[in-house]
CSV table of C-alpha atoms in Angstrom, one decimal:
chain,number,residue,atom,x,y,z
A,7,MET,CA,17.8,-18.9,-23.1
A,8,ILE,CA,16.0,-16.5,-20.8
A,9,PRO,CA,12.3,-15.8,-21.3
A,10,HIS,CA,11.4,-12.2,-22.0
A,11,TYR,CA,8.8,-11.0,-19.6
A,12,SER,CA,7.9,-7.5,-18.5
A,13,LEU,CA,9.9,-6.5,-15.5
A,14,LEU,CA,7.1,-4.3,-14.2
A,15,SER,CA,4.5,-7.1,-14.5
A,16,ASN,CA,6.9,-9.4,-12.6
A,17,LEU,CA,7.2,-6.9,-9.8
A,18,VAL,CA,3.5,-6.3,-9.6
A,19,TYR,CA,2.3,-9.9,-9.7
A,20,ALA,CA,5.1,-11.4,-7.6
A,21,ALA,CA,4.5,-9.0,-4.7
A,22,ASN,CA,1.8,-9.2,-2.1
A,23,GLY,CA,0.0,-6.7,0.1
A,24,SER,CA,2.5,-7.0,3.0
A,25,GLU,CA,5.2,-5.6,0.8
A,26,VAL,CA,3.4,-2.3,0.3
A,27,THR,CA,4.5,0.5,2.7
A,28,ASP,CA,3.4,3.7,0.9
A,29,VAL,CA,0.5,4.5,-1.4
A,30,ILE,CA,0.1,7.6,-3.5
A,31,ILE,CA,-3.1,8.2,-5.4
A,32,ASN,CA,-3.4,11.2,-7.8
A,33,GLY,CA,-0.3,12.7,-6.2
A,34,LYS,CA,-1.7,12.5,-2.7
A,35,ILE,CA,-0.1,10.3,0.0
A,36,VAL,CA,-2.8,8.2,1.5
A,37,MET,CA,-0.6,5.6,3.3
A,38,GLN,CA,2.9,6.2,4.6
A,39,ASP,CA,5.0,3.7,6.5
A,40,ARG,CA,1.9,1.4,6.6
A,41,ARG,CA,-0.1,4.0,8.4
A,42,MET,CA,-3.1,5.8,6.8
A,43,ALA,CA,-2.2,9.4,6.3
A,44,THR,CA,-5.7,10.6,5.6
A,45,ILE,CA,-7.4,9.0,8.6
A,46,ASP,CA,-6.7,9.2,12.4
A,47,GLU,CA,-6.5,5.5,13.0
A,48,ASP,CA,-6.5,5.7,16.8
A,49,LYS,CA,-9.6,7.9,16.7
A,50,LEU,CA,-11.3,5.5,14.3
A,51,ILE,CA,-10.5,2.5,16.4
A,52,ASP,CA,-11.7,4.2,19.6
A,53,SER,CA,-15.0,5.1,17.9
A,54,LEU,CA,-15.5,1.5,16.8
A,55,VAL,CA,-14.7,0.0,20.2
A,56,LYS,CA,-17.4,2.1,21.9
């Protein structure tokens, strides 16, 4: 016998943050290939280092 679980729930709860490569919120890409699409990361890091 095989337990009947929700496939979607299994995918969500078995994954961790390192497996996320892209994030879309309300149709807008905010992270693509693990890089923030809405923020200039290099510029942000430079401003924090100063």
